[in-house]
mmCIF file of C-alpha atoms in Angstrom:
data_model
loop_
_atom_site.group_PDB
_atom_site.id
_atom_site.type_symbol
_atom_site.label_atom_id
_atom_site.label_comp_id
_atom_site.label_asym_id
_atom_site.label_seq_id
_atom_site.Cartn_x
_atom_site.Cartn_y
_atom_site.Cartn_z
ATOM 1 C CA TYR A 1 19.623 -4.159 9.053
ATOM 2 C CA ALA A 2 18.321 -4.235 5.473
ATOM 3 C CA PRO A 3 20.385 -3.855 2.292
ATOM 4 C CA GLY A 4 20.053 -0.721 0.185
ATOM 5 C CA LEU A 5 18.536 2.645 1.039
ATOM 6 C CA SER A 6 15.198 3.196 2.698
ATOM 7 C CA LEU A 7 12.714 4.519 0.161
ATOM 8 C CA ASN A 8 12.359 7.685 2.235
ATOM 9 C CA HIS A 9 15.616 8.761 0.583
ATOM 10 C CA LEU A 10 13.779 9.009 -2.741
ATOM 11 C CA ARG A 11 12.648 12.606 -2.342
ATOM 12 C CA ALA A 12 12.723 15.915 -4.201
ATOM 13 C CA GLU A 13 15.729 17.190 -2.232
ATOM 14 C CA MET A 14 17.967 14.528 -3.807
ATOM 15 C CA PRO A 15 20.208 15.476 -6.743
ATOM 16 C CA ARG A 16 18.159 15.194 -9.922
ATOM 17 C CA ASP A 17 20.447 12.583 -11.479
ATOM 18 C CA ASN A 18 20.040 10.380 -8.378
ATOM 19 C CA ILE A 19 16.249 10.615 -8.578
ATOM 20 C CA THR A 20 16.301 9.591 -12.235
ATOM 21 C CA ALA A 21 18.722 6.722 -11.580
ATOM 22 C CA LEU A 22 16.667 5.349 -8.685
ATOM 23 C CA GLN A 23 13.399 5.569 -10.613
ATOM 24 C CA LEU A 24 14.956 3.738 -13.551
ATOM 25 C CA ALA A 25 16.247 1.042 -11.203
ATOM 26 C CA ILE A 26 12.809 0.200 -9.785
ATOM 27 C CA ASN A 27 11.970 -3.464 -10.398
ATOM 28 C CA SER A 28 8.350 -3.597 -11.580
ATOM 29 C CA THR A 29 7.879 -7.279 -10.759
ATOM 30 C CA GLN A 30 8.992 -6.714 -7.179
ATOM 31 C CA ILE A 31 6.683 -3.710 -6.833
ATOM 32 C CA LYS A 32 3.740 -5.897 -7.902
ATOM 33 C CA LEU A 33 4.755 -8.621 -5.451
ATOM 34 C CA ALA A 34 5.130 -6.076 -2.648
ATOM 35 C CA ALA A 35 1.708 -4.580 -3.384
ATOM 36 C CA VAL A 36 0.010 -8.004 -3.340
ATOM 37 C CA PHE A 37 1.816 -8.934 -0.119
ATOM 38 C CA ASP A 38 0.736 -5.723 1.613
ATOM 39 C CA LEU A 39 -2.854 -6.236 0.488
ATOM 40 C CA LEU A 40 -2.914 -9.886 1.570
ATOM 41 C CA VAL A 41 -1.573 -9.243 5.076
ATOM 42 C CA LEU A 42 -3.269 -5.815 5.356
ATOM 43 C CA GLN A 43 0.076 -4.197 6.065
ATOM 44 C CA GLY A 44 -0.759 -1.020 7.951
ATOM 45 C CA ASP A 45 2.610 0.711 8.151
ATOM 46 C CA ARG A 46 4.434 0.420 4.813
ATOM 47 C CA HIS A 47 6.005 3.857 4.742
ATOM 48 C CA GLY A 48 9.373 4.544 3.129
ATOM 49 C CA GLU A 49 11.421 3.535 6.177
ATOM 50 C CA ASN A 50 9.899 0.047 6.073
ATOM 51 C CA ALA A 51 10.964 -0.685 2.496
ATOM 52 C CA HIS A 52 14.543 -0.621 1.224
ATOM 53 C CA MET A 53 15.835 -0.740 -2.357
ATOM 54 C CA THR A 54 19.279 -1.593 -3.692
ATOM 55 C CA ALA A 55 20.990 0.093 -6.641
ATOM 56 C CA ARG A 56 19.731 -2.796 -8.795
ATOM 57 C CA GLY A 57 16.130 -2.186 -7.788
ATOM 58 C CA ASN A 58 15.754 -5.149 -5.440
ATOM 59 C CA LEU A 59 13.255 -4.525 -2.637
ATOM 60 C CA LYS A 60 13.525 -5.587 0.990
ATOM 61 C CA LEU A 61 10.402 -5.180 3.122
ATOM 62 C CA ILE A 62 10.908 -4.890 6.885
ATOM 63 C CA ASP A 63 8.712 -4.587 10.019
ATOM 64 C CA ASN A 64 6.162 -6.808 8.334
ATOM 65 C CA LEU A 65 4.271 -7.702 11.516
ATOM 66 C CA ASP A 66 3.903 -4.100 12.648
ATOM 67 C CA LYS A 67 0.208 -3.144 12.299
ATOM 68 C CA SER A 68 -0.536 -6.077 9.969
ATOM 69 C CA PHE A 69 -3.886 -7.916 9.614
ATOM 70 C CA VAL A 70 -5.970 -4.805 10.361
ATOM 71 C CA TYR A 71 -6.235 -2.358 7.433
ATOM 72 C CA PRO A 72 -4.016 -1.710 4.368
ATOM 73 C CA ASN A 73 -1.770 1.341 4.459
ATOM 74 C CA SER A 74 1.079 1.162 1.986
ATOM 75 C CA LEU A 75 3.072 3.381 -0.356
ATOM 76 C CA PHE A 76 2.518 0.714 -3.038
ATOM 77 C CA LEU A 77 -1.292 0.903 -2.763
ATOM 78 C CA PRO A 78 -3.277 3.869 -4.123
ATOM 79 C CA GLN A 79 -5.981 5.449 -1.950
ATOM 80 C CA THR A 80 -4.291 4.518 1.319
ATOM 81 C CA PHE A 81 -3.181 7.101 3.883
ATOM 82 C CA ILE A 82 0.535 6.712 3.157
ATOM 83 C CA SER A 83 -0.076 7.027 -0.582
ATOM 84 C CA GLU A 84 -2.166 10.174 -0.036
ATOM 85 C CA ARG A 85 0.499 11.635 2.256
ATOM 86 C CA MET A 86 3.061 11.272 -0.531
ATOM 87 C CA TYR A 87 0.848 13.421 -2.780
ATOM 88 C CA THR A 88 0.085 16.137 -0.212
ATOM 89 C CA GLY A 89 2.929 16.024 2.285
ATOM 90 C CA ASN A 90 2.274 16.114 6.032
ATOM 91 C CA GLY A 91 1.279 19.757 5.758
ATOM 92 C CA GLY A 92 -1.599 19.147 3.360
ATOM 93 C CA ILE A 93 -3.128 15.885 4.546
ATOM 94 C CA ARG A 94 -6.899 16.067 5.125
ATOM 95 C CA HIS A 95 -9.582 13.643 6.229
ATOM 96 C CA PRO A 96 -11.236 12.485 2.962
ATOM 97 C CA LEU A 97 -14.786 12.852 4.307
ATOM 98 C CA THR A 98 -14.686 15.865 6.643
ATOM 99 C CA LYS A 99 -11.919 17.657 4.678
ATOM 100 C CA GLN A 100 -10.412 18.699 7.993
ATOM 101 C CA LEU A 101 -6.652 19.113 8.120
ATOM 102 C CA ALA A 102 -4.750 16.660 10.262
ATOM 103 C CA SER A 103 -3.923 18.039 13.700
ATOM 104 C CA TYR A 104 -0.239 18.279 12.747
ATOM 105 C CA ALA A 105 -0.825 19.790 9.262
ATOM 106 C CA ASN A 106 -0.083 23.464 8.547
ATOM 107 C CA GLY A 107 -2.188 23.687 5.379
ATOM 108 C CA GLN A 108 0.870 23.889 3.142
ATOM 109 C CA PRO A 109 1.095 20.920 0.721
ATOM 110 C CA SER A 110 4.545 19.651 -0.207
ATOM 111 C CA ARG A 111 5.922 17.818 -3.235
ATOM 112 C CA SER A 112 8.935 16.494 -1.391
ATOM 113 C CA SER A 113 7.752 12.872 -1.639
ATOM 114 C CA TRP A 114 6.598 13.010 -5.260
ATOM 115 C CA PRO A 115 9.560 10.985 -6.584
ATOM 116 C CA ARG A 116 8.271 8.080 -4.445
ATOM 117 C CA LEU A 117 4.942 8.133 -6.297
ATOM 118 C CA ALA A 118 6.664 6.031 -8.971
ATOM 119 C CA LEU A 119 6.375 3.134 -6.499
ATOM 120 C CA ASP A 120 2.577 3.095 -6.908
ATOM 121 C CA VAL A 121 1.681 -0.359 -8.259
ATOM 122 C CA ARG A 122 -0.305 1.262 -11.102
ATOM 123 C CA CYS A 123 2.987 2.503 -12.583
ATOM 124 C CA HIS A 124 4.130 -1.084 -13.049
ATOM 125 C CA LEU A 125 1.133 -2.613 -14.785
ATOM 126 C CA ASP A 126 0.372 -2.627 -18.490
ATOM 127 C CA ASP A 127 -3.351 -2.179 -17.935
ATOM 128 C CA GLN A 128 -4.269 0.754 -15.694
ATOM 129 C CA ASP A 129 -7.478 -1.044 -14.721
ATOM 130 C CA HIS A 130 -5.090 -3.706 -13.310
ATOM 131 C CA THR A 131 -7.856 -6.166 -12.580
ATOM 132 C CA ASN A 132 -6.112 -9.476 -13.250
ATOM 133 C CA GLN A 133 -2.391 -8.947 -13.514
ATOM 134 C CA LEU A 134 -0.910 -11.221 -10.881
ATOM 135 C CA PRO A 135 2.548 -12.534 -11.787
ATOM 136 C CA LYS A 136 2.108 -16.161 -12.885
ATOM 137 C CA PRO A 137 4.258 -17.776 -10.138
ATOM 138 C CA LEU A 138 2.346 -15.767 -7.540
ATOM 139 C CA GLU A 139 -0.993 -16.831 -8.996
ATOM 140 C CA GLN A 140 0.126 -20.468 -8.814
ATOM 141 C CA CYS A 141 1.240 -20.031 -5.193
ATOM 142 C CA LEU A 142 -2.051 -18.416 -4.194
ATOM 143 C CA THR A 143 -3.996 -21.185 -5.933
ATOM 144 C CA ARG A 144 -2.148 -23.828 -3.893
ATOM 145 C CA LEU A 145 -2.768 -21.920 -0.655
ATOM 146 C CA HIS A 146 -6.446 -21.529 -1.419
ATOM 147 C CA LYS A 147 -6.823 -25.252 -2.111
ATOM 148 C CA LEU A 148 -5.401 -26.028 1.344
ATOM 149 C CA GLY A 149 -8.496 -24.600 2.988
ATOM 150 C CA VAL A 150 -8.614 -22.564 6.179
ATOM 151 C CA ALA A 151 -7.994 -25.368 8.686
ATOM 152 C CA GLU A 152 -4.976 -26.844 6.919
ATOM 153 C CA MET A 153 -3.482 -23.421 6.183
ATOM 154 C CA ARG A 154 -3.821 -22.441 9.851
ATOM 155 C CA LYS A 155 -2.132 -25.685 10.870
ATOM 156 C CA VAL A 156 0.769 -25.310 8.428
ATOM 157 C CA TYR A 157 1.436 -21.612 9.066
ATOM 158 C CA GLY A 158 0.347 -21.257 12.685
ATOM 159 C CA MET A 159 -2.395 -18.692 12.072
ATOM 160 C CA SER A 160 -5.143 -17.805 14.531
ATOM 161 C CA GLU A 161 -8.698 -18.639 13.456
ATOM 162 C CA GLY A 162 -9.728 -15.063 12.621
ATOM 163 C CA VAL A 163 -6.543 -14.188 10.753
ATOM 164 C CA GLY A 164 -6.483 -17.498 8.869
ATOM 165 C CA ALA A 165 -10.086 -17.246 7.701
ATOM 166 C CA ALA A 166 -9.712 -13.633 6.540
ATOM 167 C CA PHE A 167 -6.377 -14.390 4.856
ATOM 168 C CA HIS A 168 -7.907 -17.323 2.978
ATOM 169 C CA GLN A 169 -10.852 -15.139 1.943
ATOM 170 C CA ARG A 170 -8.547 -12.452 0.502
ATOM 171 C CA ILE A 171 -6.627 -15.085 -1.454
ATOM 172 C CA GLY A 172 -9.900 -16.266 -3.007
ATOM 173 C CA MET A 173 -10.865 -12.673 -3.829
ATOM 174 C CA LEU A 174 -7.535 -12.013 -5.529
ATOM 175 C CA LEU A 175 -7.877 -15.120 -7.666
ATOM 176 C CA LYS A 176 -11.504 -14.409 -8.587
ATOM 177 C CA LEU A 177 -11.715 -10.597 -8.674
ATOM 178 C CA GLY A 178 -8.158 -9.557 -9.408
ATOM 179 C CA PHE A 179 -6.030 -7.020 -7.592
ATOM 180 C CA ARG A 180 -7.930 -3.757 -7.946
ATOM 181 C CA ARG A 181 -11.407 -5.023 -7.096
ATOM 182 C CA THR A 182 -10.008 -6.924 -4.118
ATOM 183 C CA GLN A 183 -8.389 -3.746 -2.804
ATOM 184 C CA ILE A 184 -11.653 -1.824 -3.185
ATOM 185 C CA ALA A 185 -13.587 -4.536 -1.332
ATOM 186 C CA VAL A 186 -11.039 -4.771 1.483
ATOM 187 C CA MET A 187 -10.948 -1.003 2.009
ATOM 188 C CA ARG A 188 -14.718 -0.873 2.394
ATOM 189 C CA GLN A 189 -14.428 -2.870 5.617
ATOM 190 C CA LYS A 190 -13.405 -0.390 8.289
ATOM 191 C CA PRO A 191 -12.063 -1.765 11.577
ATOM 192 C CA LYS A 192 -13.895 -0.549 14.671
ATOM 193 C CA GLY A 193 -11.133 -1.742 16.946
ATOM 194 C CA THR A 194 -8.664 -4.496 17.751
ATOM 195 C CA HIS A 195 -7.908 -6.574 20.820
ATOM 196 C CA ALA A 196 -6.215 -9.833 21.755
ATOM 197 C CA ASP A 197 -7.956 -12.932 23.046
ATOM 198 C CA ALA A 198 -6.793 -15.004 26.014
ATOM 199 C CA ARG A 199 -4.170 -16.728 23.849
ATOM 200 C CA GLY A 200 -2.807 -13.482 22.474
ATOM 201 C CA ASN A 201 -4.404 -13.913 19.045
ATOM 202 C CA LEU A 202 -5.269 -10.702 17.236
ATOM 203 C CA ILE A 203 -9.010 -10.046 17.002
ATOM 204 C CA VAL A 204 -10.263 -7.341 14.658
ATOM 205 C CA ASP A 205 -13.813 -6.015 14.852
ATOM 206 C CA TYR A 206 -15.094 -4.831 11.466
ATOM 207 C CA THR A 207 -18.151 -2.934 10.343
ATOM 208 C CA ALA A 208 -19.742 -3.015 6.894
ATOM 209 C CA GLN A 209 -20.577 0.685 7.229
ATOM 210 C CA ALA A 210 -17.530 2.813 6.551
ATOM 211 C CA SER A 211 -19.007 5.763 8.454
ATOM 212 C CA GLN A 212 -19.219 3.640 11.619
ATOM 213 C CA GLY A 213 -15.624 2.504 11.517
ATOM 214 C CA ARG A 214 -12.609 4.141 13.113
ATOM 215 C CA GLN A 215 -12.157 7.729 12.062
ATOM 216 C CA ASP A 216 -8.341 7.783 12.305
ATOM 217 C CA LEU A 217 -6.707 9.134 9.154
ATOM 218 C CA GLU A 218 -4.869 5.830 8.700
ATOM 219 C CA PHE A 219 -8.181 3.948 8.387
ATOM 220 C CA GLN A 220 -9.691 5.953 5.538
ATOM 221 C CA THR A 221 -10.069 5.501 1.792
ATOM 222 C CA TYR A 222 -8.641 8.498 -0.069
ATOM 223 C CA PRO A 223 -9.405 9.869 -3.562
ATOM 224 C CA LEU A 224 -7.954 7.911 -6.467
ATOM 225 C CA ARG A 225 -5.214 10.281 -7.591
ATOM 226 C CA PRO A 226 -3.764 10.109 -11.114
ATOM 227 C CA PRO A 227 -0.597 8.002 -11.139
ATOM 228 C CA CYS A 228 2.688 9.938 -11.184
ATOM 229 C CA CYS A 229 5.179 7.471 -12.638
ATOM 230 C CA LYS A 230 7.865 9.966 -13.616
ATOM 231 C CA VAL A 231 8.925 13.415 -12.412
ATOM 232 C CA GLU A 232 10.548 16.313 -14.233
ATOM 233 C CA PHE A 233 11.972 19.647 -13.085
ATOM 234 C CA VAL A 234 10.413 22.404 -15.241
ATOM 235 C CA PRO A 235 11.715 24.363 -13.289
ATOM 236 C CA GLN A 236 9.905 23.071 -10.189
ATOM 237 C CA LEU A 237 9.128 19.432 -9.582
ATOM 238 C CA GLU A 238 6.218 18.208 -11.739
ATOM 239 C CA CYS A 239 4.792 14.854 -12.711
ATOM 240 C CA ASP A 240 5.283 13.842 -16.324
ATOM 241 C CA PRO A 241 2.582 14.208 -17.584
ATOM 242 C CA PRO A 242 1.461 16.894 -15.100
ATOM 243 C CA ILE A 243 -1.251 16.078 -12.582
ATOM 244 C CA ARG A 244 -3.464 18.216 -10.386
ATOM 245 C CA VAL A 245 -3.726 17.448 -6.676
#
């Protein structure tokens, strides 16, 4: 159980007044925290059912261990599969390199999920470059974690060696490079595969060459679409200002 509605309810088929009310209720600080969390843990399954929002805009993230520590895939993060799917709908999703439609796609894009595009972290930052806009308490927390070092952090939080080292590295990147450049760097490392060691620890095999990584749609970097932070009905659903997908 999680309080509020799953974010999958925020869709074009809702009454217009409800869409407007929910978009106005979105808590920008919590969106930024959610985006940083998903990038840090490489949350690979943050679709609308795995994030709930109350009428006051408070977020509750669920299923946080599902597909984590492999590759980012989140409705809060631009250029990820789930973000791209919100722009195109299931019917229009294509592989970004081959341009082939997904096996389940019918070639008909849909705008049903466009109201959820307002959850894109770019809509909640003053600077669209969003290089160094970590909330101050979060920056302080990350600084303390980074100072612990890999060994101590693994001991305190019970992390495996591979996960702990990569987690510590991403913290350092966030502090040094800022959010956007860290996301770009992380998404350049494509996983070739995952397996568990004898103790059950997650092991991820990465490649520096994106073309040699896994070709699943979920493990791709998609075009950087213009942010759609508000929708209007004129008479059909459009972003305000309009965008081209």
